[in-house]
MMTF fields as JSON, N, C-alpha, C and O atoms, coordinates in Angstrom:
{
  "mmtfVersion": "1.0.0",
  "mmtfProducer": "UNKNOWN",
  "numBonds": 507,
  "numAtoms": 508,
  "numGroups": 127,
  "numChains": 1,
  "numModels": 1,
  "chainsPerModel": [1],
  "groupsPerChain": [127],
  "chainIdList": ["A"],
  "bondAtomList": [4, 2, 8, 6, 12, 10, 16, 14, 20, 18, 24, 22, 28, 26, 32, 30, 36, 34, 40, 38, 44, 42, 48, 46, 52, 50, 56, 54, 60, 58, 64, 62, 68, 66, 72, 70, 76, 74, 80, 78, 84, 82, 88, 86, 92, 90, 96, 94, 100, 98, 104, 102, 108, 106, 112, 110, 116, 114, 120, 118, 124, 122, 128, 126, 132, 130, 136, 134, 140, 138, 144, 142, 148, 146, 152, 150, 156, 154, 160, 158, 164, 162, 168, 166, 172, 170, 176, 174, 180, 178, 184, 182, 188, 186, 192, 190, 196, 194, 200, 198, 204, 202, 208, 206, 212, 210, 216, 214, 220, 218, 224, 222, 228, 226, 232, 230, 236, 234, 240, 238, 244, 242, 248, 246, 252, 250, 256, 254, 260, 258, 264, 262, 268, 266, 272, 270, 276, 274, 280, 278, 284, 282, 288, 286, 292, 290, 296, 294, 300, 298, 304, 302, 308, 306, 312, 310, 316, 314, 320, 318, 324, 322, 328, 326, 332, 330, 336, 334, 340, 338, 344, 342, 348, 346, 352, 350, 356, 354, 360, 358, 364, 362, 368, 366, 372, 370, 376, 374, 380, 378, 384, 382, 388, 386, 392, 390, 396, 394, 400, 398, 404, 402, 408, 406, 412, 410, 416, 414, 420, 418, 424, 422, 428, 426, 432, 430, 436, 434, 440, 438, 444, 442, 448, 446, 452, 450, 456, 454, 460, 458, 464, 462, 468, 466, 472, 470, 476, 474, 480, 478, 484, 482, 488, 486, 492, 490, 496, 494, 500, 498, 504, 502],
  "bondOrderList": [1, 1, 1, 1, 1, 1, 1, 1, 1, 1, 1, 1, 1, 1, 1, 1, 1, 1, 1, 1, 1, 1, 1, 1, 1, 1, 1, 1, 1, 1, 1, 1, 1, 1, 1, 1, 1, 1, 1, 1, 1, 1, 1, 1, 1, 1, 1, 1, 1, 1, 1, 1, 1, 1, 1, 1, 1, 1, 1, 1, 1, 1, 1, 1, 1, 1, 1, 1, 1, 1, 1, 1, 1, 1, 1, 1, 1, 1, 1, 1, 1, 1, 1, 1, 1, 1, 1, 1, 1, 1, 1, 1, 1, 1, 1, 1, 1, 1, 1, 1, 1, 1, 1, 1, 1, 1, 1, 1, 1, 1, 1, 1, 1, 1, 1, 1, 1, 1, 1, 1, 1, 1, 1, 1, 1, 1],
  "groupList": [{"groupName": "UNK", "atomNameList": ["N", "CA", "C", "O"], "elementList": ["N", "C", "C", "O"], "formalChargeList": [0, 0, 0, 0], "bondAtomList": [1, 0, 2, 1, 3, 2], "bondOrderList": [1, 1, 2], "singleLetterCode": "X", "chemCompType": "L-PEPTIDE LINKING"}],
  "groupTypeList": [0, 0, 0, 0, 0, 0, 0, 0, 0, 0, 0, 0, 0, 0, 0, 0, 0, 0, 0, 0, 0, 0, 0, 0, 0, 0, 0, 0, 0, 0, 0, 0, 0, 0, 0, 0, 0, 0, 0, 0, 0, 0, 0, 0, 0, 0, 0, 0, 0, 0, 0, 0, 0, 0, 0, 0, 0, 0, 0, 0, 0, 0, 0, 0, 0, 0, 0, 0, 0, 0, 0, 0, 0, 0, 0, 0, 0, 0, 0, 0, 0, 0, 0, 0, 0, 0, 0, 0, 0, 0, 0, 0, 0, 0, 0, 0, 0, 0, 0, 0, 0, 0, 0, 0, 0, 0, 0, 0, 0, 0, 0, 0, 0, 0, 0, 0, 0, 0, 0, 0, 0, 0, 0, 0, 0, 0, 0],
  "groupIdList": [1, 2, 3, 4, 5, 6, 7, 8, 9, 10, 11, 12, 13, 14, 15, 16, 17, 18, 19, 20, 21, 22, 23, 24, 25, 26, 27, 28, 29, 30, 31, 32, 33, 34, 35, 36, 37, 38, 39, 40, 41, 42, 43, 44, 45, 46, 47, 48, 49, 50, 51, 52, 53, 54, 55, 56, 57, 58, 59, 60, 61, 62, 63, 64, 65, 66, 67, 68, 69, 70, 71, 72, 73, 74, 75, 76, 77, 78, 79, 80, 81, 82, 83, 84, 85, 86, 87, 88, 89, 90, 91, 92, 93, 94, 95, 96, 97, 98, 99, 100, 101, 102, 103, 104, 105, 106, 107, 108, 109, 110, 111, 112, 113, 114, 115, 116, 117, 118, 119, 120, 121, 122, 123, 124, 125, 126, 127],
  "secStructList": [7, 3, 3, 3, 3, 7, 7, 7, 7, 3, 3, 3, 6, 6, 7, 7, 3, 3, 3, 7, 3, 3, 3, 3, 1, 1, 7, 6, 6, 6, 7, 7, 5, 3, 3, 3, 3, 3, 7, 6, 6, 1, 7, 7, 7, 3, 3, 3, 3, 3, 7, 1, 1, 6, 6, 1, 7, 3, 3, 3, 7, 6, 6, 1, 6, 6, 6, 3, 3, 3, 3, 3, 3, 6, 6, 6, 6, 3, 3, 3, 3, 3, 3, 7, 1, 7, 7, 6, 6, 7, 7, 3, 3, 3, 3, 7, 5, 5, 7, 6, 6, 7, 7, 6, 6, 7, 7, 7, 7, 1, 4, 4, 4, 7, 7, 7, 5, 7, 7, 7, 7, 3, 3, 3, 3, 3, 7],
  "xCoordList": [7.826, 6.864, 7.438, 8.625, 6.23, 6.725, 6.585, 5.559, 7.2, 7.057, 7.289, 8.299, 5.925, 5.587, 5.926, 5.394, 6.577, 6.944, 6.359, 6.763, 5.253, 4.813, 5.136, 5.844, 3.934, 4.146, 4.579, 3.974, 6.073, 7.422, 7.267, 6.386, 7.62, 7.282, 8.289, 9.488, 7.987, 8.388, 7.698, 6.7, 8.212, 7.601, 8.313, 9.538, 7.519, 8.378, 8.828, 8.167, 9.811, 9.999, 9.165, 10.082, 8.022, 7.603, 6.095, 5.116, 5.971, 5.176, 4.897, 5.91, 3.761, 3.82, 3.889, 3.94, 3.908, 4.179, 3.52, 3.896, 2.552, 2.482, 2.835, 2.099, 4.029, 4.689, 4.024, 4.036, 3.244, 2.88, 3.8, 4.417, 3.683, 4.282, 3.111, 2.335, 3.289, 1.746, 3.08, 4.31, 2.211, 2.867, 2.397, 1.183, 2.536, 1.912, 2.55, 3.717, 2.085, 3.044, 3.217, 4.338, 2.756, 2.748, 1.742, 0.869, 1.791, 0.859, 1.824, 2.924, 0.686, 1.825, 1.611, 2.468, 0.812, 0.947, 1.735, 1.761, 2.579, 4.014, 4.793, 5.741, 4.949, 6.307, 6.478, 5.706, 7.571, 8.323, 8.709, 9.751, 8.418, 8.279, 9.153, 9.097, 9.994, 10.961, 11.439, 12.213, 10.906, 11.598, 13.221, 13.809, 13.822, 14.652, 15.158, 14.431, 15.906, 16.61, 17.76, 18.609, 17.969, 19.492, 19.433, 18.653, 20.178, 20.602, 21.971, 22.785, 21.701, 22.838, 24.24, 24.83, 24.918, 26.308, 26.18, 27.214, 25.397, 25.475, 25.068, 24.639, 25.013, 24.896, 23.473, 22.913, 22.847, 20.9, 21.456, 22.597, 19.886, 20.065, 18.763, 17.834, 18.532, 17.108, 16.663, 17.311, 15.23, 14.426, 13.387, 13.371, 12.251, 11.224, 11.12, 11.401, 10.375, 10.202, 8.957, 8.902, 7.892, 6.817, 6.99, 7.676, 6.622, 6.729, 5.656, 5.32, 5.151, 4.197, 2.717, 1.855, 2.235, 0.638, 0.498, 1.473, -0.206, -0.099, -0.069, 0.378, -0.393, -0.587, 0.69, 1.021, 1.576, 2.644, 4.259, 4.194, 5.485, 6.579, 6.51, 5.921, 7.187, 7.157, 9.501, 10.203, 9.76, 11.32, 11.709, 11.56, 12.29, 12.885, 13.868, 14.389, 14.28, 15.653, 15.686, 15.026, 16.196, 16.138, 16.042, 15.888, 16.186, 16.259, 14.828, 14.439, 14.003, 12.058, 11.452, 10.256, 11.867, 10.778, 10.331, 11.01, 8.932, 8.317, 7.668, 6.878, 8.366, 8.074, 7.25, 6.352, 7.642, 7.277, 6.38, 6.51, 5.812, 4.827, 4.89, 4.722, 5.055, 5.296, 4.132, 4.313, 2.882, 1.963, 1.646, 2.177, 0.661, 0.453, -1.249, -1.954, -1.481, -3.053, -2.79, -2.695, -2.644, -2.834, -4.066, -4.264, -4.902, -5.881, -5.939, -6.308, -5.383, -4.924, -3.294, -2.649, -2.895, -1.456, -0.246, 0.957, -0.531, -0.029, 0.384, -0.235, 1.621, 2.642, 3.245, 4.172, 2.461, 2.744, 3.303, 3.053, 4.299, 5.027, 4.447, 4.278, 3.911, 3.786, 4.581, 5.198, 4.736, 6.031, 5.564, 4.616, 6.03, 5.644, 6.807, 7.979, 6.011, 7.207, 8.717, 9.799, 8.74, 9.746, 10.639, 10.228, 11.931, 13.071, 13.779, 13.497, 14.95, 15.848, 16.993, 17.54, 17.207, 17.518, 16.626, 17.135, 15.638, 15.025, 15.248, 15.371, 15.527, 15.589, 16.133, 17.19, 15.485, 16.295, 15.639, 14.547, 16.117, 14.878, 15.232, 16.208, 13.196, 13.074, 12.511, 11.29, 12.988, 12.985, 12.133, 12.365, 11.314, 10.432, 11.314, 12.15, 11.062, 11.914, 10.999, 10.248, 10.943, 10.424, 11.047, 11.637, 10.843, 11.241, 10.585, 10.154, 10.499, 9.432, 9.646, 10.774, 9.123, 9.168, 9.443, 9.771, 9.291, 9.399, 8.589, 7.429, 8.708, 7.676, 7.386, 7.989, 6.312, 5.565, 6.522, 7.063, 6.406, 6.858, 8.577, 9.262, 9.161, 10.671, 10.199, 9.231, 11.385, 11.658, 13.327, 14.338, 13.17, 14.64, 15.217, 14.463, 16.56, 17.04, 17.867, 18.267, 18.799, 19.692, 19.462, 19.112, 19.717, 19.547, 19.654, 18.574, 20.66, 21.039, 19.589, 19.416, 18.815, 17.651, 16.419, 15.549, 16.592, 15.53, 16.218, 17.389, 15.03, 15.472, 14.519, 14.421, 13.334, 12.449, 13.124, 13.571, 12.948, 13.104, 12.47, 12.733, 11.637, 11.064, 11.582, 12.714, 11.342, 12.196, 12.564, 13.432, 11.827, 12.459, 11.1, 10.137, 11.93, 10.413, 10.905, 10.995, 11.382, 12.066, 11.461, 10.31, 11.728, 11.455, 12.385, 13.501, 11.895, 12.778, 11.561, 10.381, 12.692, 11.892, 13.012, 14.206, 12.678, 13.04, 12.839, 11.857, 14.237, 14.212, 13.785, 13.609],
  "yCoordList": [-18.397, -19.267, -20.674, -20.973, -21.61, -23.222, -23.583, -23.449, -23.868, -24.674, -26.236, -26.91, -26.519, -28.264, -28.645, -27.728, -29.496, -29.762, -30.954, -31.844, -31.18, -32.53, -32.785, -32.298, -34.118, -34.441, -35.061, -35.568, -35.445, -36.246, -37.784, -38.229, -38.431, -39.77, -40.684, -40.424, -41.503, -42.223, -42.562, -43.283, -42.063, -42.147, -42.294, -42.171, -42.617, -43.209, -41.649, -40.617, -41.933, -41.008, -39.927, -39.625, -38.801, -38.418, -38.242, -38.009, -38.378, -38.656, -37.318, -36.627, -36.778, -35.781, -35.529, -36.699, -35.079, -34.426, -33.35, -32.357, -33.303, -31.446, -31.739, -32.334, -31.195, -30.639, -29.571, -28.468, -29.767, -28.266, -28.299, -29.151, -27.262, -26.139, -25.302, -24.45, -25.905, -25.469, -24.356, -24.384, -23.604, -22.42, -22.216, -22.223, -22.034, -21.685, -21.035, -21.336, -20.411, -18.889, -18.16, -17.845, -17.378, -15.684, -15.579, -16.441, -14.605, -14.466, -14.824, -14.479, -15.775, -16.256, -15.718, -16.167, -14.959, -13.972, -12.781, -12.007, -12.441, -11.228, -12.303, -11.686, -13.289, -14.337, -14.429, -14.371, -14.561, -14.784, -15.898, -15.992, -16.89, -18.653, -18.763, -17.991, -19.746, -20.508, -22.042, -22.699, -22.299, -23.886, -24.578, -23.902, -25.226, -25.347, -26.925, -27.387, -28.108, -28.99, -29.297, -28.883, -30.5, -31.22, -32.403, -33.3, -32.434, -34.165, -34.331, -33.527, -35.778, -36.689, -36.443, -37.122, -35.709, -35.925, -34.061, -33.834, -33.157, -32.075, -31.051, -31.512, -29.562, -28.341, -28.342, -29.077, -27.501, -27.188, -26.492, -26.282, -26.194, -25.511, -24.893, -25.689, -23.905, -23.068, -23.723, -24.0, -23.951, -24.749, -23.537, -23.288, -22.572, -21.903, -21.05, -21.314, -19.634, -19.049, -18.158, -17.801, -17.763, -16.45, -15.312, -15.409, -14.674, -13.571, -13.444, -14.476, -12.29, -12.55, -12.453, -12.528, -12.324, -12.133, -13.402, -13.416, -14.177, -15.514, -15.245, -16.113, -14.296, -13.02, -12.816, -12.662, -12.8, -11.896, -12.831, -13.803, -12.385, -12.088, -13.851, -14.201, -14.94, -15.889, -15.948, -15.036, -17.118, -17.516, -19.004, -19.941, -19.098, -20.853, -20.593, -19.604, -21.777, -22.506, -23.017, -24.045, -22.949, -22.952, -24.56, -24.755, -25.719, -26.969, -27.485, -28.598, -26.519, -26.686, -25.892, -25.954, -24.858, -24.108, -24.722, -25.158, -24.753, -25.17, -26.861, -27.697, -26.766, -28.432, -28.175, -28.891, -27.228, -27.077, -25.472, -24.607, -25.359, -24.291, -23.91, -24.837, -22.984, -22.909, -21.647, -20.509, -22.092, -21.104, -21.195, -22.06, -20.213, -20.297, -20.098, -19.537, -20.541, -19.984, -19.283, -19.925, -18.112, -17.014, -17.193, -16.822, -17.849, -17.977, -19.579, -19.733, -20.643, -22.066, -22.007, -22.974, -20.799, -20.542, -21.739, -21.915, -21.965, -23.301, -22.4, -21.471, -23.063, -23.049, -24.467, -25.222, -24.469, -25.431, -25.514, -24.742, -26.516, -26.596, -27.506, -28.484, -27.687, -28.272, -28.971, -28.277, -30.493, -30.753, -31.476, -32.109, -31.792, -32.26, -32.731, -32.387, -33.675, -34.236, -34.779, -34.496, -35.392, -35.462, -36.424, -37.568, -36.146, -36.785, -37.191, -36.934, -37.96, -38.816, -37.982, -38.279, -36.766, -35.985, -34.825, -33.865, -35.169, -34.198, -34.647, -33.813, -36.115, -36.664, -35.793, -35.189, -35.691, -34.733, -34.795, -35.361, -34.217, -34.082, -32.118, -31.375, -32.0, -30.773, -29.735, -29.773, -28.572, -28.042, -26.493, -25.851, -26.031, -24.849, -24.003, -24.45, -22.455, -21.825, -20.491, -20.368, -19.88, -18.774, -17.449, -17.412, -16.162, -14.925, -13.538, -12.816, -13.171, -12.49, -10.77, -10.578, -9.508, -8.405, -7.798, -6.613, -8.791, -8.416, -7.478, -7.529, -6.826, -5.83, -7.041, -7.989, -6.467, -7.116, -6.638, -5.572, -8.138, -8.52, -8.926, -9.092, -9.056, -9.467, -10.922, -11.34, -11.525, -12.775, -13.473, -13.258, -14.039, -14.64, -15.807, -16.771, -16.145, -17.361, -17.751, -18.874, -16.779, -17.462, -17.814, -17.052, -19.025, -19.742, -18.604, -18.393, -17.84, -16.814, -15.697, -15.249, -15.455, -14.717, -15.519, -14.85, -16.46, -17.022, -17.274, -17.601, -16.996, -17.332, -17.915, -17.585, -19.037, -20.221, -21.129, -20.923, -22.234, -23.52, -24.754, -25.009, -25.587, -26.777, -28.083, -28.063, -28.988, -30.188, -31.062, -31.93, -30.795, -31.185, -32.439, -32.719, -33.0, -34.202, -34.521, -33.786, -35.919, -36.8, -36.95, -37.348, -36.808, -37.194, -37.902, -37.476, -39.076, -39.905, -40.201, -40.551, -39.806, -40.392, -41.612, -41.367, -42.647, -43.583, -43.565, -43.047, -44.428, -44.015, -45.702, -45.984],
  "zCoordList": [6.946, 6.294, 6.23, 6.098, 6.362, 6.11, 4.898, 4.23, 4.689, 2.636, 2.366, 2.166, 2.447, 1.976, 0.975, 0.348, -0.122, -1.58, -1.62, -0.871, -2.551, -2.602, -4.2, -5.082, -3.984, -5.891, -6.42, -7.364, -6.095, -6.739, -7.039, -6.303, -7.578, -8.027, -8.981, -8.873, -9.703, -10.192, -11.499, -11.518, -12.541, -14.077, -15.159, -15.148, -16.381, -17.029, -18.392, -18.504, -19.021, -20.02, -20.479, -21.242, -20.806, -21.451, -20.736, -21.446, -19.178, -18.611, -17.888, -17.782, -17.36, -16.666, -15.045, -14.665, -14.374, -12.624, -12.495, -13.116, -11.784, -11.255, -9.52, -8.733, -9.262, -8.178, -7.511, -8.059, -6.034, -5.093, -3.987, -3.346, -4.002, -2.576, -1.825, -2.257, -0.458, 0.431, 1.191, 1.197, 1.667, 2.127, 3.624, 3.421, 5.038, 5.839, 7.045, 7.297, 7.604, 8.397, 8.121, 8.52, 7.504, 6.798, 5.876, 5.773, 5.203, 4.095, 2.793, 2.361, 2.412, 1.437, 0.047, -0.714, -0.505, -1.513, -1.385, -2.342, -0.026, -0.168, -0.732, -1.218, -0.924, -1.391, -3.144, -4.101, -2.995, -4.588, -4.676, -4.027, -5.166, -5.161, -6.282, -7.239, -6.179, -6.601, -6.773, -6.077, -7.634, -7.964, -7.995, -8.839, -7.654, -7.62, -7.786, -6.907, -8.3, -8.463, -8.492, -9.282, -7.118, -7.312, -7.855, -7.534, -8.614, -9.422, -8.161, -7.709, -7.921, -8.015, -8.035, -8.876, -7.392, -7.477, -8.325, -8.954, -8.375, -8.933, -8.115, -7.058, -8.175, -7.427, -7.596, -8.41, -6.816, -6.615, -8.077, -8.489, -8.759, -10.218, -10.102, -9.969, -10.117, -10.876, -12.104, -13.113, -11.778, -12.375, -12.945, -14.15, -11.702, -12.416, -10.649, -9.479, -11.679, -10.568, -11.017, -12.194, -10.061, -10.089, -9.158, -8.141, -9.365, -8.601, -7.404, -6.822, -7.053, -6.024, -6.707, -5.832, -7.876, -7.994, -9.088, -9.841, -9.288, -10.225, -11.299, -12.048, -11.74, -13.189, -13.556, -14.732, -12.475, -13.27, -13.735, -14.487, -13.208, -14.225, -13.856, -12.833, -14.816, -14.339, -15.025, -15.461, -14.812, -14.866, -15.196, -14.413, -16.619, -16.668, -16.951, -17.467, -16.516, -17.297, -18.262, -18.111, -19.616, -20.416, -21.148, -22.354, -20.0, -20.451, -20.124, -20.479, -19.358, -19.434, -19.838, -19.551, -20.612, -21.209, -22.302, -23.233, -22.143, -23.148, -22.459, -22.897, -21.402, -20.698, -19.403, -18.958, -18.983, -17.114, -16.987, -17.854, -16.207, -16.098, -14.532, -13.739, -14.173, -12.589, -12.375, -12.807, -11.606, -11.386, -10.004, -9.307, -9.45, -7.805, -7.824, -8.662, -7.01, -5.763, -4.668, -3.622, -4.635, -3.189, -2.395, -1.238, -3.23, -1.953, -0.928, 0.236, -1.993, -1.464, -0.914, -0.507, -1.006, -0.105, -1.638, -1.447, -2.137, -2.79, -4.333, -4.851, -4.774, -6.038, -6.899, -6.604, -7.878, -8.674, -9.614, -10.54, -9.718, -11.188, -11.811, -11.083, -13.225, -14.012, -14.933, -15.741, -15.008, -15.524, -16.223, -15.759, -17.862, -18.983, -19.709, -19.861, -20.109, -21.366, -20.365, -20.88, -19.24, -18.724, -18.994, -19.189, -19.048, -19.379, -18.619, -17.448, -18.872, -17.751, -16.957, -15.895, -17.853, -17.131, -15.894, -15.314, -15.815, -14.656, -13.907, -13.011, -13.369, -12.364, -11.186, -11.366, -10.003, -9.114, -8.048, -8.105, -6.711, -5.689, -6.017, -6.115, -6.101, -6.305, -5.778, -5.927, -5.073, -3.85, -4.035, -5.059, -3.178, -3.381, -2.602, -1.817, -2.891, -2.216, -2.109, -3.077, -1.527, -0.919, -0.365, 0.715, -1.333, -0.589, -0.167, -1.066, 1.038, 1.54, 1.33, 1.782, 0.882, 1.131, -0.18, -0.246, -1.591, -2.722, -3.477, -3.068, -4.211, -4.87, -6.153, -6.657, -6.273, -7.177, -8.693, -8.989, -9.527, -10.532, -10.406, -11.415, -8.918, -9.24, -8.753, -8.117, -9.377, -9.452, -9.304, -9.972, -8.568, -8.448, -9.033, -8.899, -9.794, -10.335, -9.715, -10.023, -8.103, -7.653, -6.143, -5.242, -6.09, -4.854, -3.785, -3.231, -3.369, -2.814, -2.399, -1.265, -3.4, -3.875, -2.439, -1.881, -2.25, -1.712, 0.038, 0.23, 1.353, 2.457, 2.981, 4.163, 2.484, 2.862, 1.663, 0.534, 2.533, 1.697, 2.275, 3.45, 1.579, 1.59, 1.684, 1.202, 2.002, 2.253, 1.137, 1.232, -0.02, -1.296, -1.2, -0.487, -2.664, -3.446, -4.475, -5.459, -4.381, -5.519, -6.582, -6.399, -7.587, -9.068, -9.789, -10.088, -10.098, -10.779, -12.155, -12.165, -13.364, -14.989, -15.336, -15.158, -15.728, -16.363, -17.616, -18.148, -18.497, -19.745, -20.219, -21.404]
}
C-alpha cells in the first residue's frame, strides 16, 4: 500500500490540525494505521494508532490524549488524526504508518509493528 500524509502546517499555540493519510494499493480496511512523530534532533515517537474497523481499539501517547483523535474512512481509503489544543512541543514532521494481515482490534505502538510508511507532513505550533 501507498500512504499519502497530508495536513501539516504552520499554527499558532492552541490551534487545531486534522492530519489525513490516503491509502492506495490494497485494500485499505485489512490495515492497522499508525501515527507517528519526529521532532528535531529526537527518535520517531508513537503518537496514535486504530486498528482495522473505525469502531474499534484506538492507541495514545499519553502527551495527546485528550488533545488528538486518530479515526479512519474504509470507504475514502483515508485516516485522520485530529489534533487540538496544539502546543510548541508537537512540533514534528508526522508520519502515517501502515500494517497489513492484522486481526481485527490489534493495534501497534512500536515503530517495528508497522511495514508501510508515508512521507511524513510538517507541523510546526508557535508559541
Amino acid at each position: 500500500v501507498q500512504l499519502q500524509a497530508s495536513g501539516g502546517g504552520l499554527v499558532q499555540t492552541g490551534a487545531s490540525l486534522r492530519l489525513a493519510c490516503a491509502g492506495s494499493g490494497r485494500t485499505f480496511s485489512s490495515f492497522a494505521i499508525g501515527w507517528f512523530r519526529q521532532a528535531p534532533g529526537k527518535e520517531r515517537e508513537f503518537v496514535a494508532a486504530i486498528s482495522r474497523n473505525p469502531s474499534g481499539r484506538t492507541e495514545y501517547t499519553d502527551s495527546v490524549k485528550g488533545r488528538f483523535t486518530i479515526s479512519r474512512d474504509n470507504v475514502r481509503n483515508t485516516a485522520y488524526l485530529q489534533m487540538n489544543s496544539l502546543k510548541p512541543e508537537d512540533t514534528a514532521i508526522y508520519y502515517c504508518a501502515a500494517r497489513a494481515g492484522v486481526v481485527f482490534g490489534v493495534v501497534g505502538t512500536d515503530r517495528a509493528f508497522y511495514n508501510y510508511w508515508g512521507q511524513g507532513t510538517l507541523v510546526t505550533v508557535s508559541s
